[in-house]
């Protein structure tokens, strides 16, 4: 199957948006857990958090579902699961022990909540506190297992064919089940683990959006959806700015999920229309964005903490410097780690065995 360049471009652009999001998030002043500090009670730069948080991870899950569909066209279930285990489960477990414990160490040191705790108890807490954005690949691995189960139950692929014949207006009406899925499967404390909506977006990606006619339909409605998404973004920011946008009342609201779905359709449609272009840079980002996502958070946390606590830079320069460090340092760390055989396996899920060239 011909590679969908626009999906690759949407993926790496969203990953770069995640990096910028985390810079602003680590300085947020609205009570979202995980900030290393804030600069004032009201920070209008926090608007970026409200603009992207409702939809950007749902979009990544949807694209992951599309990718899973394409991958399973050339792989057996066993090959698919072995590949996903190496690429997803290994970095989110062994990677904690090799790299991401450093994030947990800084967080626990800042909080000073482990003083006096015995070392055998303290170490697991520090390691698990470094999970950060790895929750995304943990959930993807679980969804991959569930997907294989569905395929075994539906061996004739009837559900996929049925979704391919959905009338175009149904794409818009999917906003309703998206909202309903946001009501279930949400962990009470770890609010990033939203199993209901993220699993539904992943399955939509697998069953609905790989179809060419569905992708073409999103392209046709891209302009009205873009206008609707912009209007809903303004309404969303006006409604929730100053509040914790990760709280259940916000994440479950009809407004949040309507904005989420409009934004996703607008991005997919605009990408289909304008995003089928590539060059050396976009090809590199396509290949490396997954690894950059995995390694970026320790850099972001230490950069934001260090710049805010150890320098006297003006606030705008703190943001700008932190963003540059994360955007440049994350690819640099990825390039370093992928060249160290055992480390690249544990942190990035890259096979220890080098590929044998074709003869």
Coordinates of N, CA, C and O in Angstrom, one line a residue, residues 179 232 235-236 239-240 253-260:
X179 N -18.2 11.8 22.6 CA -18.5 12.4 23.9 C -18.9 11.3 24.9 O -18.5 11.3 26.0
X232 N -15.1 27.0 18.2 CA -15.2 26.2 19.4 C -13.9 26.4 20.3 O -14.1 26.3 21.5
X235 N -14.5 29.6 22.2 CA -15.5 29.3 23.2 C -15.0 28.5 24.4 O -15.2 28.8 25.6
X236 N -14.2 27.5 24.0 CA -13.6 26.6 25.1 C -12.7 27.4 26.0 O -12.7 27.3 27.2
X239 N -14.6 29.7 28.2 CA -15.3 29.0 29.2 C -14.4 28.5 30.3 O -14.8 28.6 31.5
X240 N -13.3 28.0 30.0 CA -12.5 27.2 31.0 C -11.2 27.9 31.4 O -10.5 27.4 32.3
X253 N -17.3 17.3 29.3 CA -18.3 18.2 28.9 C -18.6 18.1 27.4 O -17.6 17.7 26.6
X254 N -19.8 18.3 26.9 CA -20.1 18.3 25.5 C -19.2 19.3 24.7 O -18.8 19.0 23.6
X255 N -19.0 20.4 25.3 CA -18.2 21.4 24.6 C -16.8 20.9 24.3 O -16.2 21.0 23.2
X256 N -16.1 20.3 25.3 CA -14.8 19.8 25.1 C -14.7 18.8 24.0 O -13.8 18.8 23.1
X257 N -15.6 17.9 24.0 CA -15.6 16.8 23.1 C -16.1 17.2 21.7 O -15.6 16.6 20.7
X258 N -16.9 18.1 21.6 CA -17.3 18.7 20.3 C -16.1 19.4 19.7 O -15.8 19.2 18.5
X259 N -15.4 20.2 20.5 CA -14.2 20.8 20.0 C -13.1 19.8 19.6 O -12.5 20.0 18.5
X260 N -13.0 18.8 20.4 CA -12.0 17.7 20.1 C -12.3 17.1 18.7 O -11.4 17.0 17.9

